Short mmCIF file of C-alpha atoms and ligand atoms in Angstrom, two decimals:
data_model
loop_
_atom_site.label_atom_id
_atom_site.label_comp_id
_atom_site.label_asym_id
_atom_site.label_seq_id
_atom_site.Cartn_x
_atom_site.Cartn_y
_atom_site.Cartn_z
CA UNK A 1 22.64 2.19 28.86
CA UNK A 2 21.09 0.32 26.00
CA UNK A 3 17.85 -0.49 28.24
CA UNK A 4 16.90 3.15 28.24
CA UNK A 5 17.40 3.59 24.66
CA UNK A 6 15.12 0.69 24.19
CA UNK A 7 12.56 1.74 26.23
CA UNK A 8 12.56 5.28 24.29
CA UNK A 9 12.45 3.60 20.90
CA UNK A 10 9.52 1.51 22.11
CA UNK A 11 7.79 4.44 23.97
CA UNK A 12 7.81 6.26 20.34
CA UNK A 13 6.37 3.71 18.57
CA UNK A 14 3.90 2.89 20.96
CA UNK A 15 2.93 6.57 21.28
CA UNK A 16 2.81 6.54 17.52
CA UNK A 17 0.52 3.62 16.91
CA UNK A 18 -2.09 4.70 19.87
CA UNK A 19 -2.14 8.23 18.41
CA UNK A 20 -2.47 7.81 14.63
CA UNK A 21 -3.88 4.83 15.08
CA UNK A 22 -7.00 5.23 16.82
CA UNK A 23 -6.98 8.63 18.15
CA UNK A 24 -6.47 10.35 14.95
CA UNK A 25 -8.56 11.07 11.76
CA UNK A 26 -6.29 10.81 9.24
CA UNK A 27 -6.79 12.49 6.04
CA UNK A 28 -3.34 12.69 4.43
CA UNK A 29 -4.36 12.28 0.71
CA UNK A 30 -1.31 9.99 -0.17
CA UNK A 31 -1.61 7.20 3.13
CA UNK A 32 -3.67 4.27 4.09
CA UNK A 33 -3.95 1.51 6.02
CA UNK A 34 -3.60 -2.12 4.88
CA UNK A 35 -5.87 -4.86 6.34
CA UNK A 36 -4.58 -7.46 9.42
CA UNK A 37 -4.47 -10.55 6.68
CA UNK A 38 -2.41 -8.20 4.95
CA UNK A 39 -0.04 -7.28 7.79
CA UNK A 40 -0.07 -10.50 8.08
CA UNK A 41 1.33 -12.01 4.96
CA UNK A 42 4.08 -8.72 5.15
CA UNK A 43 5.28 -9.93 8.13
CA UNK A 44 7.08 -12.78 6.33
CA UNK A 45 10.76 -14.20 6.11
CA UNK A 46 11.07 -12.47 2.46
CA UNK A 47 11.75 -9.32 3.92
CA UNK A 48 14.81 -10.68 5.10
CA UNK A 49 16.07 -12.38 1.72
CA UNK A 50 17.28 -10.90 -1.68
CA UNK A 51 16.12 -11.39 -5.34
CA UNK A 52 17.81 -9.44 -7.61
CA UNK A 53 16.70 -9.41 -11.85
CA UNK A 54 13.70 -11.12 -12.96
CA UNK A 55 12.09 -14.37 -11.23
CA UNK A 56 13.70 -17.76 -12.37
CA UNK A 57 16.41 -15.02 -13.48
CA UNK A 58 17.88 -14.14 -10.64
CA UNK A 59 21.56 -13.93 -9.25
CA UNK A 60 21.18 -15.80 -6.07
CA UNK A 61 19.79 -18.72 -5.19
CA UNK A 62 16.85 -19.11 -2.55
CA UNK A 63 14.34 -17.79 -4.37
CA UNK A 64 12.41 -20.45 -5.99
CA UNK A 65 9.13 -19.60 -4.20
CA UNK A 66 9.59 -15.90 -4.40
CA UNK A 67 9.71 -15.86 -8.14
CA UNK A 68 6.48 -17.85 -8.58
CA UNK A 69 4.92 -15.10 -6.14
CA UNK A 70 5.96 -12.39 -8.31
CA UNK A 71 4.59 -13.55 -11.53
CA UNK A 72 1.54 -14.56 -9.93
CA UNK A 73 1.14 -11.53 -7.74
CA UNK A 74 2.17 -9.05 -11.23
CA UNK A 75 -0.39 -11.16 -13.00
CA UNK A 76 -3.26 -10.69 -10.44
CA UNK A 77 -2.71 -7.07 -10.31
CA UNK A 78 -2.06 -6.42 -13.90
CA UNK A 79 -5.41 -8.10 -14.76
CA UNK A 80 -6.97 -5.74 -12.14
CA UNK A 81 -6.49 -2.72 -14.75
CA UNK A 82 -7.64 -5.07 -17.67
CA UNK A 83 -3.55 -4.68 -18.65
CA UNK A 84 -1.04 -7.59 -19.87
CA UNK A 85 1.71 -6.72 -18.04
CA UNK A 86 2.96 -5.59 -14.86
CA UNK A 87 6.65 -4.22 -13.12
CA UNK A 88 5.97 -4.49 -9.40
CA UNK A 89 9.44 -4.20 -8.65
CA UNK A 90 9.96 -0.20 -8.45
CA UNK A 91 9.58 0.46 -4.34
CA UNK A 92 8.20 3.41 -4.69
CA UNK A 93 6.43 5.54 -6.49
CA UNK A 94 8.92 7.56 -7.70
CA UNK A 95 10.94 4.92 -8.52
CA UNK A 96 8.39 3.70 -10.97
CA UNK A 97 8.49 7.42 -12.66
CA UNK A 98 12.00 7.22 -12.77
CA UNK A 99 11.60 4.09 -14.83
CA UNK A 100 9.36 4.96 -17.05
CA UNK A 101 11.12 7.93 -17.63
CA UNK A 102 14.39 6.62 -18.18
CA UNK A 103 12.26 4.36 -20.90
CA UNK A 104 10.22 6.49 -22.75
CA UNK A 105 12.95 9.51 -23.11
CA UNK A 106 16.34 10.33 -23.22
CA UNK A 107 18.82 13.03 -21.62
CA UNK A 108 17.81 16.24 -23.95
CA UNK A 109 14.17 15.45 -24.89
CA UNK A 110 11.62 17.41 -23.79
CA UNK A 111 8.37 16.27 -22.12
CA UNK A 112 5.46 18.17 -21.49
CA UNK A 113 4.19 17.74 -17.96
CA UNK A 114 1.84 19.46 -15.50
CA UNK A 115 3.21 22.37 -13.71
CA UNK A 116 3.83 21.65 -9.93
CA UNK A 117 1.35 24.20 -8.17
CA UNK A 118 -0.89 22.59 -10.47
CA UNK A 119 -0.60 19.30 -8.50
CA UNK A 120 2.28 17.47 -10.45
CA UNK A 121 4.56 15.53 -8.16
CA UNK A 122 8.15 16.46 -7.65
CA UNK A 123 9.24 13.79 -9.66
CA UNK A 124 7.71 15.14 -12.86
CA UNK A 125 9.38 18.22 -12.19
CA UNK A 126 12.28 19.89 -13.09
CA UNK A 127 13.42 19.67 -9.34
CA UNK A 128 12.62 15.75 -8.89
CA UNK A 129 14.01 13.44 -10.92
CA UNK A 130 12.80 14.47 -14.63
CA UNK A 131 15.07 16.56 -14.01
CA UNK A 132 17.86 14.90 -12.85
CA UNK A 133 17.72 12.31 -16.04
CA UNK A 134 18.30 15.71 -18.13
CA UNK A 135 14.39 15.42 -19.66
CA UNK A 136 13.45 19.22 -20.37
CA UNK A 137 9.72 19.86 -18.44
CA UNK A 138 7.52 22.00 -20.75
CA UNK A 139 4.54 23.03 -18.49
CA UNK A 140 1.14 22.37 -19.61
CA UNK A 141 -1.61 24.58 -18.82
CA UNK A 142 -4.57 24.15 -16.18
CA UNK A 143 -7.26 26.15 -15.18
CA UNK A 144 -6.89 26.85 -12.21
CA UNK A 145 -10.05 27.40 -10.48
CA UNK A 146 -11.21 23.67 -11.03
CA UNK A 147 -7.63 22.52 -11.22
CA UNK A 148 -8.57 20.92 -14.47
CA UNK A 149 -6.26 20.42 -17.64
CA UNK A 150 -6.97 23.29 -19.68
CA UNK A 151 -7.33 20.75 -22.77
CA UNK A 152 -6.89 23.13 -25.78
CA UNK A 153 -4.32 25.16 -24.46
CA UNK A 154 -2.08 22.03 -23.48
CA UNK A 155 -3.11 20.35 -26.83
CA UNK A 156 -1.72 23.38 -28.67
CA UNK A 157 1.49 23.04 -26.66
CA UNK A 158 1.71 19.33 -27.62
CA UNK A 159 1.85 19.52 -31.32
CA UNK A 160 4.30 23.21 -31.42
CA UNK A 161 6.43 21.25 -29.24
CA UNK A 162 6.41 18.06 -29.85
CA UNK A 163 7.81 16.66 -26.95
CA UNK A 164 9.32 13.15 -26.32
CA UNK A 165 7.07 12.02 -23.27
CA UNK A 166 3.34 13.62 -21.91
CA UNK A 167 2.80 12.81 -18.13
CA UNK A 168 -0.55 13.37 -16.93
CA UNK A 169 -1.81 12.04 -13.46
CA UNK A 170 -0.95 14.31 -9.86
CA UNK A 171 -1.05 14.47 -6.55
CA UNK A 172 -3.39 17.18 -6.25
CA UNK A 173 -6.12 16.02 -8.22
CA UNK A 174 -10.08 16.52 -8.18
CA UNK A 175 -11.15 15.82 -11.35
CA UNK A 176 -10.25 13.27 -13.95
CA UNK A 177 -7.41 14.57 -16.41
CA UNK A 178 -8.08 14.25 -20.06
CA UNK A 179 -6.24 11.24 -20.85
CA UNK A 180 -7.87 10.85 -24.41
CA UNK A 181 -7.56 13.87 -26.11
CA UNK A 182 -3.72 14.63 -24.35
CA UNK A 183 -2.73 10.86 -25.36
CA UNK A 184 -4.45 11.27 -29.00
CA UNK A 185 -2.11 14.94 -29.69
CA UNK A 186 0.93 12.92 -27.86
CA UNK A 187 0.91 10.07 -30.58
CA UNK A 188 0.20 12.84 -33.17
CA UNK A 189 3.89 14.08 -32.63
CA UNK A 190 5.15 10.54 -31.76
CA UNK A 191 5.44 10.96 -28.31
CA UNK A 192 3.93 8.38 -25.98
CA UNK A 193 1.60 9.21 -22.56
CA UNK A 194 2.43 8.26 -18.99
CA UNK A 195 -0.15 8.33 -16.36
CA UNK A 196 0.92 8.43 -13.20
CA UNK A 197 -2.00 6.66 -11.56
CA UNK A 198 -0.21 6.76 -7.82
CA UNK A 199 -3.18 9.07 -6.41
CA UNK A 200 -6.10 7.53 -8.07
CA UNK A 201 -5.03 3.39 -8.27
CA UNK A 202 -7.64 1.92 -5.48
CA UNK A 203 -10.39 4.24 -8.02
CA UNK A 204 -9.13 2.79 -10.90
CA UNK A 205 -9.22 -0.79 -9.62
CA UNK A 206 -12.70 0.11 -8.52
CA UNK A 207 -14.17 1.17 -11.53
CA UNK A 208 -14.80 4.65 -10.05
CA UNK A 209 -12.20 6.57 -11.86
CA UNK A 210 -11.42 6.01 -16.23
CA UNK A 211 -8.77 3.83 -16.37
CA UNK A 212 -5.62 5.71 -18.10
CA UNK A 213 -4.87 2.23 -20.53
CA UNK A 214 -8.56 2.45 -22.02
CA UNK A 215 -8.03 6.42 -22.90
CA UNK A 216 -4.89 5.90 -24.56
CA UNK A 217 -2.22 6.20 -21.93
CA UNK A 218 0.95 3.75 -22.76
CA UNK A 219 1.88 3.32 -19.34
CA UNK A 220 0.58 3.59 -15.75
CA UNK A 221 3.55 4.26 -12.72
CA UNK A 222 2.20 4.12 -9.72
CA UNK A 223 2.57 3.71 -6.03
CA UNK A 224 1.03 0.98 -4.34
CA UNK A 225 -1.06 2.38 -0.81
CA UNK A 226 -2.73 5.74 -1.37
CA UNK A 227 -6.03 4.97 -2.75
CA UNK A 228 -5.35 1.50 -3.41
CA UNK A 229 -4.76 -0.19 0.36
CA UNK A 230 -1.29 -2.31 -0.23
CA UNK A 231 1.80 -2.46 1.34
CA UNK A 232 4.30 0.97 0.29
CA UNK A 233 5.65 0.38 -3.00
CA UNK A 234 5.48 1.16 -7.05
CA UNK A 235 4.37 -0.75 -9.82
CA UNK A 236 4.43 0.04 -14.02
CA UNK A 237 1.54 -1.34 -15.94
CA UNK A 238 1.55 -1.33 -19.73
CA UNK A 239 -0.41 -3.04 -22.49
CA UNK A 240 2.44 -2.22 -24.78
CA UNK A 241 5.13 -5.85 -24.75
CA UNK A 242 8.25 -3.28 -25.93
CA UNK A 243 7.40 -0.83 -23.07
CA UNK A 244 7.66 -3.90 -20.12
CA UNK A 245 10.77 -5.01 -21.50
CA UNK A 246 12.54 -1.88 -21.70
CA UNK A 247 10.77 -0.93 -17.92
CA UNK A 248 12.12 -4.83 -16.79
CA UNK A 249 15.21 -3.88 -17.86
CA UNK A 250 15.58 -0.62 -15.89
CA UNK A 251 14.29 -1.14 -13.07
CA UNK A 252 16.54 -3.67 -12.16
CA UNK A 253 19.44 -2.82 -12.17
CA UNK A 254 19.19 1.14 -12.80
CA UNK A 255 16.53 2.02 -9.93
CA UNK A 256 16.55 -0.97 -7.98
CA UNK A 257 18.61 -3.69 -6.43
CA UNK A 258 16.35 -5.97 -4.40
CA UNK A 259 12.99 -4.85 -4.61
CA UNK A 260 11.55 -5.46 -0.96
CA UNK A 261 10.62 -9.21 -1.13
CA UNK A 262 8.06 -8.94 1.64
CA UNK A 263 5.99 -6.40 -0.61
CA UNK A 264 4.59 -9.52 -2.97
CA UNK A 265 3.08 -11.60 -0.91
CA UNK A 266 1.48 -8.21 0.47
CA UNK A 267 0.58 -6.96 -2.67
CA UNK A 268 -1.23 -10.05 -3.87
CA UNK A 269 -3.62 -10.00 -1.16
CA UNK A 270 -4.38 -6.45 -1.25
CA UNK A 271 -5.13 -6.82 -4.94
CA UNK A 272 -7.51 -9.79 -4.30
CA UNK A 273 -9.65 -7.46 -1.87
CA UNK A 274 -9.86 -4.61 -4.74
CA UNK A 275 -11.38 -7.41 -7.07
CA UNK A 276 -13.57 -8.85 -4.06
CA UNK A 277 -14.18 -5.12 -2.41
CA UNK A 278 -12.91 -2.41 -4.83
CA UNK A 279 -16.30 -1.59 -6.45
CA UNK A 280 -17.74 -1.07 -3.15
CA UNK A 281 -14.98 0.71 -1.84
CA UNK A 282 -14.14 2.89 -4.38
CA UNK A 283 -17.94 4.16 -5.25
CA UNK A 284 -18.23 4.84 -0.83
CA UNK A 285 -14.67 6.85 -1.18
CA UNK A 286 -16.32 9.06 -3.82
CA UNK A 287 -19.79 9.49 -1.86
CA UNK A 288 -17.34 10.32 1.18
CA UNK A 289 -15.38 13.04 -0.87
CA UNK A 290 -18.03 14.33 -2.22
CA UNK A 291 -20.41 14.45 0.86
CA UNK A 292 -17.25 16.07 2.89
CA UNK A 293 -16.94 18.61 0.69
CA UNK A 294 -20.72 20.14 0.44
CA UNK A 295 -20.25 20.02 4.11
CA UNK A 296 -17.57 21.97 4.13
CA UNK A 297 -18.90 24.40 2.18
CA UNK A 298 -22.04 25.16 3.73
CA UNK A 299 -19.87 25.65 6.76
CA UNK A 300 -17.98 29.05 4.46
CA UNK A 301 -15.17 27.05 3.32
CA UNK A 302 -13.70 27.98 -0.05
CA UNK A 303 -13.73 24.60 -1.55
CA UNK A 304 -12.27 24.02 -5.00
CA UNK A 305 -14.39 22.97 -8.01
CA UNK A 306 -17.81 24.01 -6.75
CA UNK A 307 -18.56 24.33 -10.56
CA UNK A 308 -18.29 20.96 -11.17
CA UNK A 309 -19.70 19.03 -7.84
CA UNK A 310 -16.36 19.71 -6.06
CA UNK A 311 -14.34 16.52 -6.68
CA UNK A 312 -14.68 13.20 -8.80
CA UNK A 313 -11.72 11.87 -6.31
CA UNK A 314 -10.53 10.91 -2.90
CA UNK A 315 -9.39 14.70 -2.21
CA UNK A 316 -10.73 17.55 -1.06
CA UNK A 317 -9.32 20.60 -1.74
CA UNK A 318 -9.44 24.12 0.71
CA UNK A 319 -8.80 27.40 -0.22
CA UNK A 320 -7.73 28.80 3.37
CA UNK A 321 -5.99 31.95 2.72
CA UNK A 322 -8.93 33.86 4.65
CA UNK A 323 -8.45 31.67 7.32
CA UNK A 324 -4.66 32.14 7.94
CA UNK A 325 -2.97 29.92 5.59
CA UNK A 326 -2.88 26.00 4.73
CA UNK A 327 0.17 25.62 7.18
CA UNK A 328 -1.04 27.57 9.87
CA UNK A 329 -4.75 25.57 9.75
CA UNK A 330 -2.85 22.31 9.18
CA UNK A 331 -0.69 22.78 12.15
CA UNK A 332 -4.10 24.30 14.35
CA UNK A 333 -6.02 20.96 12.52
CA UNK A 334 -3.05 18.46 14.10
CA UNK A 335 -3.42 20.14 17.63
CA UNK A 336 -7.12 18.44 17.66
CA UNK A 337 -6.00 15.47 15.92
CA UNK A 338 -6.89 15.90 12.35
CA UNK A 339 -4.31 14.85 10.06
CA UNK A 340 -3.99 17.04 7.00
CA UNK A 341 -1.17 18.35 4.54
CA UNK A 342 -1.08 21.78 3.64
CA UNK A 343 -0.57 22.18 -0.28
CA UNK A 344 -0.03 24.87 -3.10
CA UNK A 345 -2.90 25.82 -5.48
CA UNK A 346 -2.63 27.23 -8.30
CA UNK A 347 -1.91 30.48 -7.95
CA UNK A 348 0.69 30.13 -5.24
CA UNK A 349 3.91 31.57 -6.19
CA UNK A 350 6.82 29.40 -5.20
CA UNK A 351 7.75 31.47 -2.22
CA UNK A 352 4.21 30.36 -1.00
CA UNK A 353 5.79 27.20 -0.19
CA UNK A 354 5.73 27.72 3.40
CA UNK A 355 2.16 28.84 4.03
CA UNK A 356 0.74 28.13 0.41
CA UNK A 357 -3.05 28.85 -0.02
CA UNK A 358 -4.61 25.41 0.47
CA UNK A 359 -5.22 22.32 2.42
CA UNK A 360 -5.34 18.78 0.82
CA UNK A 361 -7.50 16.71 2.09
CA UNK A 362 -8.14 12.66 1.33
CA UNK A 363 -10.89 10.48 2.87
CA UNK A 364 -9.90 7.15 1.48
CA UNK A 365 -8.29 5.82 4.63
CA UNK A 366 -11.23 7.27 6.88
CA UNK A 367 -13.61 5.40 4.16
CA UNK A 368 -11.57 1.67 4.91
CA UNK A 369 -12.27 1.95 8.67
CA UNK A 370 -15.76 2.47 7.61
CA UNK A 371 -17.42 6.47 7.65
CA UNK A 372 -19.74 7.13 5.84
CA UNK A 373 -21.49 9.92 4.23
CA UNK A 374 -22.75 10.64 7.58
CA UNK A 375 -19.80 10.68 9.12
CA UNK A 376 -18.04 13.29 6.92
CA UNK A 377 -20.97 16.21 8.32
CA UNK A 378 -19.16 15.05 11.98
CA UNK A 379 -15.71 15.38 10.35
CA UNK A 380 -16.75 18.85 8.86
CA UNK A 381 -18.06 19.97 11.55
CA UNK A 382 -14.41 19.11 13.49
CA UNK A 383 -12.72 20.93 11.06
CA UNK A 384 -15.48 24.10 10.82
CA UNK A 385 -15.01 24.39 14.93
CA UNK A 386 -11.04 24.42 14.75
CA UNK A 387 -10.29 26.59 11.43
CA UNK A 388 -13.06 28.79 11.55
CA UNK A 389 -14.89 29.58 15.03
CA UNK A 390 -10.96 28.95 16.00
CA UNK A 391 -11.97 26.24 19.03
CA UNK A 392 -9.71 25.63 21.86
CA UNK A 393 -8.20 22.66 19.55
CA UNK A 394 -7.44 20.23 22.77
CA UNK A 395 -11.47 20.69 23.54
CA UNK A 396 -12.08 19.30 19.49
CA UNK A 397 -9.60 16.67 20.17
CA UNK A 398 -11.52 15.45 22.95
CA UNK A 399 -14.23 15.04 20.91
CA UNK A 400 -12.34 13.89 17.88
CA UNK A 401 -11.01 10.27 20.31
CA UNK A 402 -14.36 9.69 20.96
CA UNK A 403 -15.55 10.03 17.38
CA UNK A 404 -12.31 7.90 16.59
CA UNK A 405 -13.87 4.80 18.81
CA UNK A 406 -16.57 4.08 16.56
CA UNK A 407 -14.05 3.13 13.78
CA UNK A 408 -11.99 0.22 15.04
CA UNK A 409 -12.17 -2.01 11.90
CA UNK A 410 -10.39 -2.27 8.80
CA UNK A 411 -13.51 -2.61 6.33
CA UNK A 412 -13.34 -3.66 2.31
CA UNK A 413 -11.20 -7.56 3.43
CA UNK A 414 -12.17 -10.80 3.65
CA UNK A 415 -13.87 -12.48 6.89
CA UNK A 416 -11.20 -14.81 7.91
CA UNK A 417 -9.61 -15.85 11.06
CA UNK A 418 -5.98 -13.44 10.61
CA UNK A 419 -4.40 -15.04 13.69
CA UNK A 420 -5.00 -18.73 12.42
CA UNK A 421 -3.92 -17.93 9.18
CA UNK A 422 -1.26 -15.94 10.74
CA UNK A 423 0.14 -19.07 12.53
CA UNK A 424 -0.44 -21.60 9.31
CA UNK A 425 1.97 -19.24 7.00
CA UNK A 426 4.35 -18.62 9.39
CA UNK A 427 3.84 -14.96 10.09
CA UNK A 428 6.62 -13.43 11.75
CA UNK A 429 4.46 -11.42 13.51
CA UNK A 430 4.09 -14.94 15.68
CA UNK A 431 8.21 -16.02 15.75
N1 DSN B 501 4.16 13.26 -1.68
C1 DSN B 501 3.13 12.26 -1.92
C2 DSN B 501 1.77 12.87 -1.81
O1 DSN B 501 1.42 13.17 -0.69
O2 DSN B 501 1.03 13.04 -2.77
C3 DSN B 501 3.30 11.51 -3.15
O3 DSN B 501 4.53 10.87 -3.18
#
């Protein structure tokens, strides 16, 4: 009967919501959490409504007040990374690579591109869809210790090869990359930069991280809610006129056909709390990170980048093949409700892929519902008592939902009144 299949869909998603929700610490390096007046605003009749091509372009009618949203909400958030222009139509992500990909090189070409145990994303890979558009991957190199760029060896690389495309930017990342010198050999040859920014955005916006655009890179792709706290989605931003219109071009109607209407509305508020909040935000995410990781490693973790203060990011990274393997601590970490991804380093081989040396780790969300540097010792200390003194995990998880009750706010928004506002815009949260 359809009753019990109701009551199991809503039993899930209530189950869900109480457990990662407020019973978890979640430190998956690529999530966050977006603020009520942003859930809010989401929660709209867009989501239901289509807008295909550019605003005041478009091939239905009905969307008169969606296209000024768009240009006002791609304004806002371009001018957030000092940029002219932005694409916030890619829904993803990857869908934003795939773009910019598609623009800046051709079936055949090469591009040079960070290898993946050296924490590329799929999508730059020859697996993901660089791939798939026929663009060769030539791997640049890293050291891998610090998981840095190794900056001579890849600008060596760059002018034998002289590839189409460069793509800098990862999902594993600790340290800034060397936009500057990588973009200057790119132009060298002729080829132009992409930074994929997805990891590092809400830093960017925050003034805690170089911004790619300043150091030469000619376009940012980027998701939309890792370190920057918006609704799921991808964006392009470019100071370069010939690069938007060959990306507005694409995206629509190559990558995307409606672009998930609900996401503007969503996005402009989230942008306006990075240029109220960001600063703030960003500068606490790096104390966090930072603070997390000495902790960890007076507790005997192997932490990456000790040489250079351990991370200049959101992430954390773990060397845990002494301790049984990123998959087998992740899995131990989730029993007591810590929320981590294991991840290759490296020197994992690809048959690592499994139970690959390391742990990923990412305070940013744990940072917007407001620990602090003080807080990360406690969070430490969780992780110290589960992957090394190997704690009955349901006695740590105990501990962790009562550590989880101090942080019941979304922090970094504005002080309004969400259900008023809620009812005057017509939330559907309220229908
Ligand atoms: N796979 C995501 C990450 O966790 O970094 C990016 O798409």
């Amino acid at each position: 009967m359809y009753e019990d299949e109701l009551r199991e869909i809503l039993d899930l998603i209530r189950k869900h919501n109480t457990w990662r929700r407020s019973e978890c610490i979640n430190l998956i390096a690529s999530e966050n959490v977006t603020s009520p007046l942003v859930d809010a605003v989401y929660l709209s009749d867009a989501m239901h409504r289509y807008a295909e091509g550019l605003p005041f372009k478009r091939f239905y009618q009905g969307t008169r007040y969606v296209d000024e949203l768009e240009v006002k909400v791609s304004s806002i958030f371009a001018g957030l990374f000092g940029a002219k222009y932005s694409d916030i139509r890619p829904v993803s992500g990857t869908i934003a690579n795939a773009t910019a990909f598609a623009c800046l090189a051709k079936y055949g070409d090469e591009a040079a591109v960070l290898p993946l145990p050296g924490g590329a994303h799929v999508s730059h890979s020859r697996y993901g869809i660089l791939g798939r558009l026929g663009i060769k991957p030539i791997e640049l190199p890293i050291i891998p210790e610090d998981m840095m760029v190794d900056v001579d060896g890849a600008v060596k690389i760059i002018r034998e090869r002289s590839p189409r495309m460069v793509v800098l930017g990862a999902s594993v990342v600790i340290f800034p990359h060397p936009v500057k010198e990588i973009s200057e050999a790119a132009h060298e040859v002729g080829a132009q930069m992409v930074y994929d920014a997805a990891h590092v955005l809400g830093l960017i916006a925050g003034r805690a991280y170089p911004n790619p655009l300043d150091d030469g890179a000619d376009a940012i792709t980027t998701s939309t809610h890792k370190t920057f706290p918006g609704p799921q989605g991808g964006a392009i931003i470019t100071n370069s006129g010939e690069i938007y219109e060959k990306v507005s071009k694409i995206v629509f109607p190559v990558f995307v056909s409606n672009h998930h209407l609900h996401r503007l509305a969503a996005l402009g508020v989230a942008s306006l709390e990075m240029k109220a909040f960001g600063k703030e935000y960003a500068s606490q995410i790096l104390r966090n990170s930072r603070r997390l990781a000495e902790e960890l490693h007076a507790r005997g973790f192997k932490v990456l980048g000790e040489k250079w203060g351990f991370t200049k990011t959101h992430q954390v990274l773990l060397d845990v093949r002494e301790d049984g393997g990123g998959a087998r601590c992740a899995e131990a970490l989730e029993k007591a409700n810590i929320i981590v991804n294991k991840n290759m380093l490296p020197w994992d081989a690809p048959s690592d892929i499994e139970n690959p040396s390391g742990i990923r780790i990412g305070v940013q969300e744990a940072t917007r519902i407001g620990m602090r540097e003080d807080d990360m010792a406690e969070v430490a200390d969780f992780i110290y008592r589960v992957v090394k003194r190997k704690e009955d995990p349901s006695e740590v998880r105990r501990r962790v939902i009562e550590f989880r009750r101090n942080f019941t706010k979304i922090h970094y928004t504005f002080d309004v009144n969400v259900m008023r506002i809620a009812e005057e815009i017509g939330s559907l949260i309220l229908c």
